[in-house]
CSV table of C-alpha atoms in Angstrom, one decimal:
chain,number,residue,atom,x,y,z
A,1,UNK,CA,-132.0,-131.3,10.5
A,2,UNK,CA,-135.6,-131.3,11.7
A,3,UNK,CA,-136.3,-128.2,9.3
A,4,UNK,CA,-134.9,-129.8,6.5
A,5,UNK,CA,-137.0,-132.9,6.9
A,6,UNK,CA,-140.2,-130.8,7.2
A,7,UNK,CA,-139.0,-128.5,4.1
A,8,UNK,CA,-138.8,-131.4,1.9
A,9,UNK,CA,-142.1,-133.1,3.1
A,10,UNK,CA,-140.1,-136.0,4.4
A,11,UNK,CA,-140.3,-137.7,7.7
A,12,UNK,CA,-142.3,-141.1,6.7
A,13,UNK,CA,-140.8,-144.6,7.1
A,14,UNK,CA,-138.6,-145.4,4.7
A,15,UNK,CA,-140.5,-147.1,1.8
A,16,UNK,CA,-138.6,-150.6,1.8
A,17,UNK,CA,-139.5,-151.0,5.4
A,18,UNK,CA,-142.6,-149.2,6.3
A,19,UNK,CA,-144.2,-152.4,8.0
A,20,UNK,CA,-141.0,-153.3,10.2
A,21,UNK,CA,-140.4,-154.0,13.3
A,22,UNK,CA,-137.9,-150.9,13.3
A,23,UNK,CA,-140.1,-148.4,11.8
A,24,UNK,CA,-142.9,-149.4,14.2
A,25,UNK,CA,-140.7,-149.0,17.6
A,26,UNK,CA,-139.4,-145.6,15.9
A,27,UNK,CA,-143.1,-144.2,15.8
A,28,UNK,CA,-144.1,-145.6,18.8
A,29,UNK,CA,-141.4,-144.9,21.6
A,30,UNK,CA,-142.0,-141.2,21.7
A,31,UNK,CA,-146.0,-141.8,21.7
A,32,UNK,CA,-145.5,-144.3,24.6
A,33,UNK,CA,-143.5,-141.6,26.6
A,34,UNK,CA,-146.1,-139.3,25.8
A,35,UNK,CA,-149.1,-141.3,26.8
A,36,UNK,CA,-147.3,-142.1,30.2
A,37,UNK,CA,-146.6,-138.6,30.6
A,38,UNK,CA,-150.3,-138.2,30.4
A,39,UNK,CA,-151.0,-141.1,32.6
A,40,UNK,CA,-148.7,-139.9,35.3
A,41,UNK,CA,-150.1,-136.2,35.7
A,42,UNK,CA,-153.8,-138.0,35.5
A,43,UNK,CA,-152.7,-140.0,38.8
A,44,UNK,CA,-151.1,-137.2,40.2
A,45,UNK,CA,-154.2,-135.2,40.0
A,46,UNK,CA,-156.4,-137.8,41.4
A,47,UNK,CA,-153.9,-138.6,44.2
A,48,UNK,CA,-154.0,-135.1,45.2
A,49,UNK,CA,-157.8,-134.9,45.4
A,50,UNK,CA,-157.9,-137.9,47.6
A,51,UNK,CA,-156.3,-135.7,50.3
A,52,UNK,CA,-159.9,-133.7,50.1
A,53,UNK,CA,-162.1,-136.2,49.9
A,54,UNK,CA,-163.9,-138.7,48.0
A,55,UNK,CA,-166.2,-135.7,46.6
A,56,UNK,CA,-162.9,-134.2,45.2
A,57,UNK,CA,-162.0,-137.5,43.4
A,58,UNK,CA,-165.6,-137.7,42.0
A,59,UNK,CA,-165.5,-134.3,40.8
A,60,UNK,CA,-162.2,-134.8,38.9
A,61,UNK,CA,-163.3,-138.0,37.7
A,62,UNK,CA,-166.4,-136.9,36.0
A,63,UNK,CA,-164.8,-133.7,34.8
A,64,UNK,CA,-162.3,-135.4,33.2
A,65,UNK,CA,-165.1,-137.4,31.3
A,66,UNK,CA,-166.8,-134.5,30.2
A,67,UNK,CA,-163.4,-132.9,28.8
A,68,UNK,CA,-163.4,-135.9,26.5
A,69,UNK,CA,-166.9,-135.2,25.5
A,70,UNK,CA,-165.9,-131.5,24.9
A,71,UNK,CA,-162.8,-132.8,22.9
A,72,UNK,CA,-165.6,-134.8,20.4
A,73,UNK,CA,-164.8,-132.1,18.0
A,74,UNK,CA,-161.5,-131.9,18.1
A,75,UNK,CA,-161.0,-135.7,17.9
A,76,UNK,CA,-162.9,-135.6,14.5
A,77,UNK,CA,-160.4,-132.8,13.5
A,78,UNK,CA,-157.7,-134.6,14.6
A,79,UNK,CA,-158.4,-137.9,13.0
A,80,UNK,CA,-159.5,-136.4,9.9
A,81,UNK,CA,-156.2,-134.1,9.6
A,82,UNK,CA,-154.1,-137.1,10.6
A,83,UNK,CA,-155.8,-139.3,7.8
A,84,UNK,CA,-155.6,-136.7,5.2
A,85,UNK,CA,-151.7,-135.3,6.0
A,86,UNK,CA,-150.4,-139.0,6.0
A,87,UNK,CA,-151.9,-139.8,2.7
A,88,UNK,CA,-150.4,-136.8,1.2
A,89,UNK,CA,-147.1,-137.7,2.8
A,90,UNK,CA,-147.2,-141.1,1.7
A,91,UNK,CA,-147.9,-139.7,-2.0
A,92,UNK,CA,-145.3,-137.1,-1.4
A,93,UNK,CA,-147.6,-134.1,-1.9
A,94,UNK,CA,-146.1,-131.7,0.3
A,95,UNK,CA,-148.1,-128.8,-0.9
A,96,UNK,CA,-151.3,-130.7,0.0
A,97,UNK,CA,-150.1,-131.9,3.2
A,98,UNK,CA,-149.4,-128.3,4.2
A,99,UNK,CA,-152.7,-126.7,3.1
A,100,UNK,CA,-154.8,-129.7,5.0
A,101,UNK,CA,-152.6,-128.9,8.2
A,102,UNK,CA,-153.6,-125.1,7.8
A,103,UNK,CA,-157.2,-125.7,7.3
A,104,UNK,CA,-157.2,-128.1,10.0
A,105,UNK,CA,-155.7,-125.4,12.6
A,106,UNK,CA,-158.3,-122.9,11.7
A,107,UNK,CA,-161.1,-125.6,11.6
A,108,UNK,CA,-160.0,-126.4,15.2
A,109,UNK,CA,-159.9,-122.9,16.6
A,110,UNK,CA,-163.2,-122.1,15.4
A,111,UNK,CA,-165.4,-125.0,16.6
A,112,UNK,CA,-163.4,-124.8,20.1
A,113,UNK,CA,-164.2,-121.2,20.7
A,114,UNK,CA,-168.0,-122.0,19.8
A,115,UNK,CA,-168.0,-125.3,22.2
A,116,UNK,CA,-166.7,-123.2,25.2
A,117,UNK,CA,-169.8,-121.0,25.9
A,118,UNK,CA,-172.0,-124.0,25.3
A,119,UNK,CA,-170.3,-126.0,28.0
A,120,UNK,CA,-170.2,-123.2,30.5
A,121,UNK,CA,-173.9,-122.7,30.2
A,122,UNK,CA,-174.6,-126.7,30.2
A,123,UNK,CA,-172.0,-127.3,33.0
A,124,UNK,CA,-174.7,-128.3,35.9
A,125,UNK,CA,-177.1,-130.1,33.6
A,126,UNK,CA,-174.2,-132.2,32.3
A,127,UNK,CA,-173.1,-133.4,36.1
A,128,UNK,CA,-176.9,-134.2,36.6
A,129,UNK,CA,-177.2,-136.3,33.8
A,130,UNK,CA,-174.3,-138.5,35.3
A,131,UNK,CA,-176.4,-138.6,38.6
A,132,UNK,CA,-174.6,-136.4,40.7
A,133,UNK,CA,-176.3,-134.8,43.5
A,134,UNK,CA,-176.8,-131.3,44.3
A,135,UNK,CA,-173.5,-130.4,46.0
A,136,UNK,CA,-171.3,-132.6,43.5
A,137,UNK,CA,-173.2,-130.8,40.7
A,138,UNK,CA,-172.6,-127.4,42.3
A,139,UNK,CA,-168.7,-128.1,42.8
A,140,UNK,CA,-168.3,-130.0,39.9
A,141,UNK,CA,-169.7,-127.5,37.8
A,142,UNK,CA,-167.4,-124.5,39.0
A,143,UNK,CA,-164.4,-127.0,38.4
A,144,UNK,CA,-165.3,-127.7,35.0
A,145,UNK,CA,-165.9,-124.0,34.1
A,146,UNK,CA,-162.6,-123.0,35.3
A,147,UNK,CA,-161.1,-125.9,33.2
A,148,UNK,CA,-162.5,-124.3,30.1
A,149,UNK,CA,-159.7,-121.5,30.3
A,150,UNK,CA,-157.6,-124.2,28.8
A,151,UNK,CA,-159.7,-125.9,26.2
A,152,UNK,CA,-158.8,-123.7,23.5
A,153,UNK,CA,-155.0,-124.2,23.9
A,154,UNK,CA,-155.6,-128.0,24.6
A,155,UNK,CA,-157.7,-128.3,21.2
A,156,UNK,CA,-155.0,-126.7,19.1
A,157,UNK,CA,-152.4,-129.0,20.8
A,158,UNK,CA,-154.5,-131.9,19.5
A,159,UNK,CA,-154.7,-131.0,16.3
A,160,UNK,CA,-151.0,-129.9,16.0
A,161,UNK,CA,-150.0,-133.2,17.5
A,162,UNK,CA,-152.0,-135.2,15.1
A,163,UNK,CA,-150.4,-133.4,12.1
A,164,UNK,CA,-146.8,-133.9,13.5
A,165,UNK,CA,-147.6,-138.0,14.0
A,166,UNK,CA,-149.2,-138.0,10.0
A,167,UNK,CA,-145.6,-136.8,9.0
A,168,UNK,CA,-144.1,-139.2,11.6
A,169,UNK,CA,-142.6,-136.4,13.7
A,170,UNK,CA,-143.1,-138.3,16.7
A,171,UNK,CA,-140.3,-136.8,18.8
A,172,UNK,CA,-141.2,-133.3,18.1
A,173,UNK,CA,-145.0,-133.8,19.4
A,174,UNK,CA,-143.3,-135.7,22.5
A,175,UNK,CA,-141.4,-132.4,23.1
A,176,UNK,CA,-144.5,-130.6,23.3
A,177,UNK,CA,-146.3,-133.1,25.6
A,178,UNK,CA,-143.2,-133.2,28.0
A,179,UNK,CA,-143.5,-129.3,28.3
A,180,UNK,CA,-147.7,-129.7,29.0
A,181,UNK,CA,-147.1,-132.5,31.5
A,182,UNK,CA,-144.2,-130.9,33.4
A,183,UNK,CA,-145.7,-127.6,33.8
A,184,UNK,CA,-149.0,-129.0,34.7
A,185,UNK,CA,-147.6,-131.6,37.3
A,186,UNK,CA,-145.7,-128.7,38.9
A,187,UNK,CA,-148.3,-126.5,39.3
A,188,UNK,CA,-150.8,-129.1,40.7
A,189,UNK,CA,-148.0,-129.9,43.1
A,190,UNK,CA,-146.7,-126.6,44.4
A,191,UNK,CA,-150.6,-125.1,44.3
A,192,UNK,CA,-153.0,-128.1,44.4
A,193,UNK,CA,-151.3,-129.9,47.2
A,194,UNK,CA,-148.2,-128.0,49.0
A,195,UNK,CA,-150.3,-124.8,49.1
A,196,UNK,CA,-153.7,-126.4,49.8
A,197,UNK,CA,-155.4,-125.1,47.1
A,198,UNK,CA,-157.2,-128.4,46.1
A,199,UNK,CA,-159.2,-128.2,43.2
A,200,UNK,CA,-158.3,-124.7,42.2
A,201,UNK,CA,-154.7,-125.8,42.1
A,202,UNK,CA,-155.4,-128.7,40.0
A,203,UNK,CA,-157.4,-126.1,37.8
A,204,UNK,CA,-154.3,-123.9,37.4
A,205,UNK,CA,-151.9,-126.9,36.7
A,206,UNK,CA,-154.2,-128.1,33.8
A,207,UNK,CA,-154.7,-124.4,32.2
A,208,UNK,CA,-150.8,-123.6,32.7
A,209,UNK,CA,-149.9,-127.3,31.3
A,210,UNK,CA,-151.6,-127.0,28.2
A,211,UNK,CA,-150.7,-123.4,27.4
A,212,UNK,CA,-147.3,-124.4,27.8
A,213,UNK,CA,-147.3,-127.4,25.4
A,214,UNK,CA,-149.2,-125.0,22.7
A,215,UNK,CA,-146.5,-122.7,22.9
A,216,UNK,CA,-143.9,-125.0,22.5
A,217,UNK,CA,-145.6,-126.9,19.4
A,218,UNK,CA,-146.4,-123.4,17.6
A,219,UNK,CA,-142.6,-122.8,18.2
A,220,UNK,CA,-141.8,-125.8,16.4
A,221,UNK,CA,-144.4,-125.5,13.7
A,222,UNK,CA,-142.5,-122.0,13.2
A,223,UNK,CA,-139.3,-123.4,13.2
A,224,UNK,CA,-139.8,-126.0,10.8
A,225,UNK,CA,-142.0,-124.0,8.2
A,226,UNK,CA,-144.3,-127.0,8.4
A,227,UNK,CA,-147.2,-124.9,7.0
A,228,UNK,CA,-145.4,-122.7,4.3
A,229,UNK,CA,-145.8,-124.9,1.6
A,230,UNK,CA,-149.3,-124.0,1.2
A,231,UNK,CA,-150.0,-121.2,-1.5
A,232,UNK,CA,-153.1,-119.9,0.6
A,233,UNK,CA,-152.9,-117.5,3.2
A,234,UNK,CA,-154.6,-118.3,6.4
A,235,UNK,CA,-158.0,-118.2,4.8
A,236,UNK,CA,-161.1,-120.6,5.5
A,237,UNK,CA,-161.7,-122.8,2.8
A,238,UNK,CA,-165.2,-124.7,3.4
A,239,UNK,CA,-164.4,-127.5,0.8
A,240,UNK,CA,-161.3,-128.6,3.1
A,241,UNK,CA,-163.4,-128.3,6.6
A,242,UNK,CA,-166.1,-130.6,4.7
A,243,UNK,CA,-163.1,-133.1,3.6
A,244,UNK,CA,-161.5,-133.2,7.1
A,245,UNK,CA,-165.1,-133.6,9.0
A,246,UNK,CA,-166.2,-136.1,6.4
A,247,UNK,CA,-163.1,-138.2,7.2
A,248,UNK,CA,-163.1,-137.6,10.6
A,249,UNK,CA,-166.5,-136.9,12.0
A,250,UNK,CA,-167.1,-140.5,12.8
A,251,UNK,CA,-164.4,-140.6,15.2
A,252,UNK,CA,-166.2,-137.5,17.0
A,253,UNK,CA,-169.4,-139.1,17.2
A,254,UNK,CA,-167.4,-142.1,18.5
A,255,UNK,CA,-166.2,-139.9,21.5
A,256,UNK,CA,-169.7,-138.6,22.0
A,257,UNK,CA,-171.2,-141.8,22.1
A,258,UNK,CA,-168.5,-143.5,24.2
A,259,UNK,CA,-169.0,-140.6,26.8
A,260,UNK,CA,-172.5,-140.6,26.7
A,261,UNK,CA,-172.1,-144.2,27.4
A,262,UNK,CA,-170.2,-143.5,30.4
A,263,UNK,CA,-172.8,-140.9,31.4
A,264,UNK,CA,-175.3,-143.5,31.6
A,265,UNK,CA,-172.7,-146.0,33.2
A,266,UNK,CA,-172.2,-143.4,36.0
A,267,UNK,CA,-176.4,-142.8,36.3
A,268,UNK,CA,-176.4,-146.5,36.7
A,269,UNK,CA,-173.8,-146.4,39.5
A,270,UNK,CA,-175.9,-143.5,41.3
A,271,UNK,CA,-178.9,-145.9,41.7
A,272,UNK,CA,-176.6,-148.3,44.1
A,273,UNK,CA,-175.7,-147.7,47.3
A,274,UNK,CA,-172.6,-145.2,48.2
A,275,UNK,CA,-172.6,-143.5,44.8
A,276,UNK,CA,-170.0,-141.1,45.6
A,277,UNK,CA,-167.6,-143.9,46.7
A,278,UNK,CA,-168.3,-145.9,43.5
A,279,UNK,CA,-167.7,-142.6,41.1
A,280,UNK,CA,-164.4,-142.0,43.1
A,281,UNK,CA,-163.4,-145.6,42.5
A,282,UNK,CA,-164.0,-145.7,39.0
A,283,UNK,CA,-162.0,-142.4,38.9
A,284,UNK,CA,-159.1,-144.4,40.8
A,285,UNK,CA,-159.3,-147.4,38.8
A,286,UNK,CA,-159.4,-145.5,35.5
A,287,UNK,CA,-156.5,-143.6,36.3
A,288,UNK,CA,-154.6,-146.6,37.1
A,289,UNK,CA,-155.8,-148.6,34.0
A,290,UNK,CA,-154.9,-145.4,32.0
A,291,UNK,CA,-151.0,-146.5,32.9
A,292,UNK,CA,-151.5,-149.6,30.8
A,293,UNK,CA,-153.7,-148.8,28.0
A,294,UNK,CA,-152.6,-145.1,27.3
A,295,UNK,CA,-149.1,-146.7,26.0
A,296,UNK,CA,-150.9,-148.9,23.9
A,297,UNK,CA,-153.3,-145.7,22.6
A,298,UNK,CA,-149.5,-144.9,21.3
A,299,UNK,CA,-149.6,-148.1,19.0
A,300,UNK,CA,-153.1,-146.9,17.9
A,301,UNK,CA,-151.7,-143.9,16.7
A,302,UNK,CA,-148.6,-145.5,15.2
A,303,UNK,CA,-150.9,-147.8,13.4
A,304,UNK,CA,-153.0,-144.7,11.8
A,305,UNK,CA,-149.7,-143.3,10.3
A,306,UNK,CA,-148.6,-146.3,9.2
A,307,UNK,CA,-151.7,-147.3,7.2
A,308,UNK,CA,-152.4,-143.9,6.2
A,309,UNK,CA,-149.0,-143.8,4.7
A,310,UNK,CA,-148.7,-146.9,3.5
A,311,UNK,CA,-152.2,-146.5,1.4
A,312,UNK,CA,-151.2,-143.1,0.2
A,313,UNK,CA,-148.1,-145.1,-1.4
A,314,UNK,CA,-150.7,-147.6,-2.9
A,315,UNK,CA,-149.3,-150.4,-0.5
A,316,UNK,CA,-152.3,-151.9,1.3
A,317,UNK,CA,-150.5,-155.3,2.2
A,318,UNK,CA,-147.6,-153.4,4.1
A,319,UNK,CA,-150.5,-151.9,5.7
A,320,UNK,CA,-152.2,-155.0,7.1
A,321,UNK,CA,-148.5,-156.7,8.0
A,322,UNK,CA,-147.9,-153.6,9.9
A,323,UNK,CA,-151.2,-153.6,11.9
A,324,UNK,CA,-151.2,-157.4,12.8
A,325,UNK,CA,-147.7,-157.0,14.1
A,326,UNK,CA,-148.8,-153.8,16.4
A,327,UNK,CA,-152.2,-156.1,17.5
A,328,UNK,CA,-149.5,-158.5,18.8
A,329,UNK,CA,-147.4,-156.0,20.9
A,330,UNK,CA,-150.0,-154.3,21.9
A,331,UNK,CA,-151.7,-157.5,23.2
A,332,UNK,CA,-148.8,-158.4,25.1
A,333,UNK,CA,-148.1,-155.2,27.1
A,334,UNK,CA,-152.1,-155.1,28.0
A,335,UNK,CA,-151.7,-158.7,29.1
A,336,UNK,CA,-149.2,-158.2,31.5
A,337,UNK,CA,-150.5,-155.0,32.9
A,338,UNK,CA,-153.8,-157.1,33.5
A,339,UNK,CA,-151.8,-159.4,35.6
A,340,UNK,CA,-150.3,-156.8,37.4
A,341,UNK,CA,-153.8,-155.3,38.0
A,342,UNK,CA,-155.2,-158.9,39.1
A,343,UNK,CA,-152.3,-159.6,41.8
A,344,UNK,CA,-151.9,-156.2,43.1
A,345,UNK,CA,-155.2,-154.3,43.1
A,346,UNK,CA,-155.2,-153.5,46.4
A,347,UNK,CA,-151.6,-152.4,46.9
A,348,UNK,CA,-152.4,-149.9,44.0
A,349,UNK,CA,-155.9,-148.7,45.2
A,350,UNK,CA,-154.1,-148.1,48.6
A,351,UNK,CA,-152.0,-145.5,47.0
A,352,UNK,CA,-154.7,-143.2,45.8
A,353,UNK,CA,-157.6,-142.9,48.8
A,354,UNK,CA,-157.7,-143.8,52.3
A,355,UNK,CA,-161.3,-144.3,52.5
A,356,UNK,CA,-162.3,-148.3,52.9
A,357,UNK,CA,-165.3,-148.2,50.8
A,358,UNK,CA,-163.6,-146.7,47.9
A,359,UNK,CA,-160.5,-148.6,48.3
A,360,UNK,CA,-162.6,-151.7,48.5
A,361,UNK,CA,-164.5,-150.7,45.3
A,362,UNK,CA,-161.5,-149.8,43.4
A,363,UNK,CA,-160.0,-152.9,44.0
A,364,UNK,CA,-162.9,-155.2,42.8
A,365,UNK,CA,-163.0,-152.7,39.6
A,366,UNK,CA,-159.4,-153.7,38.6
A,367,UNK,CA,-159.2,-157.1,39.2
A,368,UNK,CA,-162.4,-157.6,37.0
A,369,UNK,CA,-161.2,-155.0,34.5
A,370,UNK,CA,-158.1,-157.0,34.1
A,371,UNK,CA,-159.7,-159.9,32.2
A,372,UNK,CA,-160.7,-157.4,29.7
A,373,UNK,CA,-157.1,-155.9,29.1
A,374,UNK,CA,-155.6,-157.7,26.1
A,375,UNK,CA,-159.0,-157.5,24.4
A,376,UNK,CA,-158.8,-153.5,24.9
A,377,UNK,CA,-155.4,-153.7,23.3
A,378,UNK,CA,-156.9,-155.5,20.0
A,379,UNK,CA,-160.0,-153.0,19.7
A,380,UNK,CA,-157.7,-149.9,20.5
A,381,UNK,CA,-154.9,-150.9,17.6
A,382,UNK,CA,-157.6,-151.5,15.2
A,383,UNK,CA,-159.6,-148.7,16.0
A,384,UNK,CA,-156.4,-146.6,15.1
A,385,UNK,CA,-155.9,-148.6,12.0
A,386,UNK,CA,-159.1,-148.3,10.6
A,387,UNK,CA,-159.0,-144.5,11.3
A,388,UNK,CA,-155.9,-144.3,9.5
A,389,UNK,CA,-157.4,-145.5,6.5
A,390,UNK,CA,-160.2,-143.1,6.8
A,391,UNK,CA,-162.7,-146.0,7.5
A,392,UNK,CA,-163.8,-144.2,11.0
A,393,UNK,CA,-167.4,-145.3,10.9
A,394,UNK,CA,-166.6,-149.1,11.7
A,395,UNK,CA,-165.1,-148.1,15.0
A,396,UNK,CA,-167.8,-145.7,15.7
A,397,UNK,CA,-170.8,-148.4,15.1
A,398,UNK,CA,-168.6,-150.9,17.3
A,399,UNK,CA,-168.9,-148.2,20.1
A,400,UNK,CA,-172.6,-148.0,19.7
A,401,UNK,CA,-173.1,-151.6,19.5
A,402,UNK,CA,-171.0,-152.6,22.2
A,403,UNK,CA,-170.6,-149.7,24.8
A,404,UNK,CA,-174.2,-148.6,24.5
A,405,UNK,CA,-176.3,-151.5,23.1
A,406,UNK,CA,-174.6,-154.1,25.1
A,407,UNK,CA,-172.8,-152.6,28.0
A,408,UNK,CA,-175.5,-150.0,29.6
A,409,UNK,CA,-178.3,-152.5,29.2
A,410,UNK,CA,-176.1,-155.6,31.0
A,411,UNK,CA,-175.0,-153.2,33.8
A,412,UNK,CA,-178.4,-152.1,34.5
A,413,UNK,CA,-179.7,-155.7,34.4
A,414,UNK,CA,-176.7,-157.0,36.6
A,415,UNK,CA,-176.3,-154.2,39.2
A,416,UNK,CA,-179.9,-153.0,39.6
A,417,UNK,CA,-182.3,-155.8,38.7
A,418,UNK,CA,-180.2,-158.6,39.6
A,419,UNK,CA,-179.1,-156.9,42.5
A,420,UNK,CA,-175.3,-157.7,42.1
A,421,UNK,CA,-174.6,-154.0,42.6
A,422,UNK,CA,-171.4,-152.6,41.3
A,423,UNK,CA,-169.6,-156.0,40.7
A,424,UNK,CA,-172.5,-156.7,37.9
A,425,UNK,CA,-171.4,-153.0,36.8
A,426,UNK,CA,-167.9,-153.9,36.3
A,427,UNK,CA,-168.7,-157.3,34.7
A,428,UNK,CA,-170.7,-155.3,32.3
A,429,UNK,CA,-167.9,-153.3,31.1
A,430,UNK,CA,-165.8,-156.5,30.6
A,431,UNK,CA,-168.1,-158.3,28.6
A,432,UNK,CA,-168.6,-155.6,26.6
A,433,UNK,CA,-165.2,-154.9,25.9
A,434,UNK,CA,-164.5,-158.3,24.9
A,435,UNK,CA,-167.3,-158.7,22.6
A,436,UNK,CA,-166.2,-155.4,21.0
A,437,UNK,CA,-162.5,-156.7,20.1
A,438,UNK,CA,-164.3,-160.0,18.5
A,439,UNK,CA,-166.4,-157.5,16.2
A,440,UNK,CA,-163.4,-155.6,15.6
A,441,UNK,CA,-161.3,-158.2,14.3
A,442,UNK,CA,-164.0,-159.6,12.0
A,443,UNK,CA,-164.4,-156.3,10.3
A,444,UNK,CA,-161.0,-155.7,9.9
A,445,UNK,CA,-160.0,-159.2,8.4
A,446,UNK,CA,-163.1,-158.5,5.7
A,447,UNK,CA,-160.8,-155.6,4.1
A,448,UNK,CA,-163.0,-152.9,3.4
A,449,UNK,CA,-160.6,-150.5,4.8
A,450,UNK,CA,-158.2,-150.9,2.0
A,451,UNK,CA,-160.5,-149.3,-0.7
A,452,UNK,CA,-161.6,-146.1,1.4
A,453,UNK,CA,-160.7,-142.5,-0.1
A,454,UNK,CA,-160.3,-139.3,1.9
């Protein structure tokens, strides 16, 4: 049945109800489970690192920020591929959808192999840029370099998942994600915790999980013949590379800018007392938050798919209706989680650290960030909708203006100049997110995204 769907180029929502709640739920629930699984394994790694001290938690937290930075090129490719493939699926052009998919995978593999040696050489400098001390730089660089063994399968997994999402085959993508997180969690528990390998065990889990997820999706791609409609063989076509990157490059820049902002934010924390404990607290808080915002990121992806397919079919009004429904759903979810963080911050933080300083900072972080959660949902869903329309420049500028232009100076002003300390830094994050959500709503309502071509 799945193979038949792929071969006929189907998999998109029914034409008469692309914006309905039923379609939104059908697209979103596998993505929500995927994101929850990813959040769960991230929490597990943070929990295991906590047994080896605040420095180990800081290494894991900073390294994951750098992995996100490494993924900037892959993000660009996946966003470009999803926008293009979704348009072709909406227009029922199976040949072009298959061709775009092939070229995206070739581009993803090539850029991944190019980035790996650069990061290997730059690892110590990257940790130094985030204000890490000499010991943290050494242990962090070693950990990050070990993670690089899983970067190629991870990048291919990301691109393949984007192609499946564009075809509304989110349940297939879920199978790959469950294989990835299941293997990752098992190795991390057995080697990192039970065998006492610590960070080395977490690396083994990361690499094994990425290989498992890639292997499962590669099997489905072969079984479902998702790439067989393209007449060309596996040949590089520069024109397609340019088309994919033109659509997705702003999303890649957005990742770079966002992570540059986080690096600057960590550098500000390094100016404060107890910087290692502060970074560990942020790592814990961010992992706990991910349980909330990763399901909403699933709605971000659903919005991108529905907008791309609706625009490909020439129905922008359906796209707009779907987006506002998803915005309301995401806001409800993150408002509920915000209340949980506000009330249960101390209990949640205590699950991940025995260090009273780290725990106290994490509690403050969660309670202040709880205010920003519904605004984060608005920004995330509209970001996905605009990227699905091929208008990735607007979200990129939103990150530049609010997460660099507002957050970083405000954090420095409140935390360092005014002497408020870490509380000032947390408030800067919340204020900038509220402002970013307002800016995204203003831009989306203007409607320029309806006229974008990819």
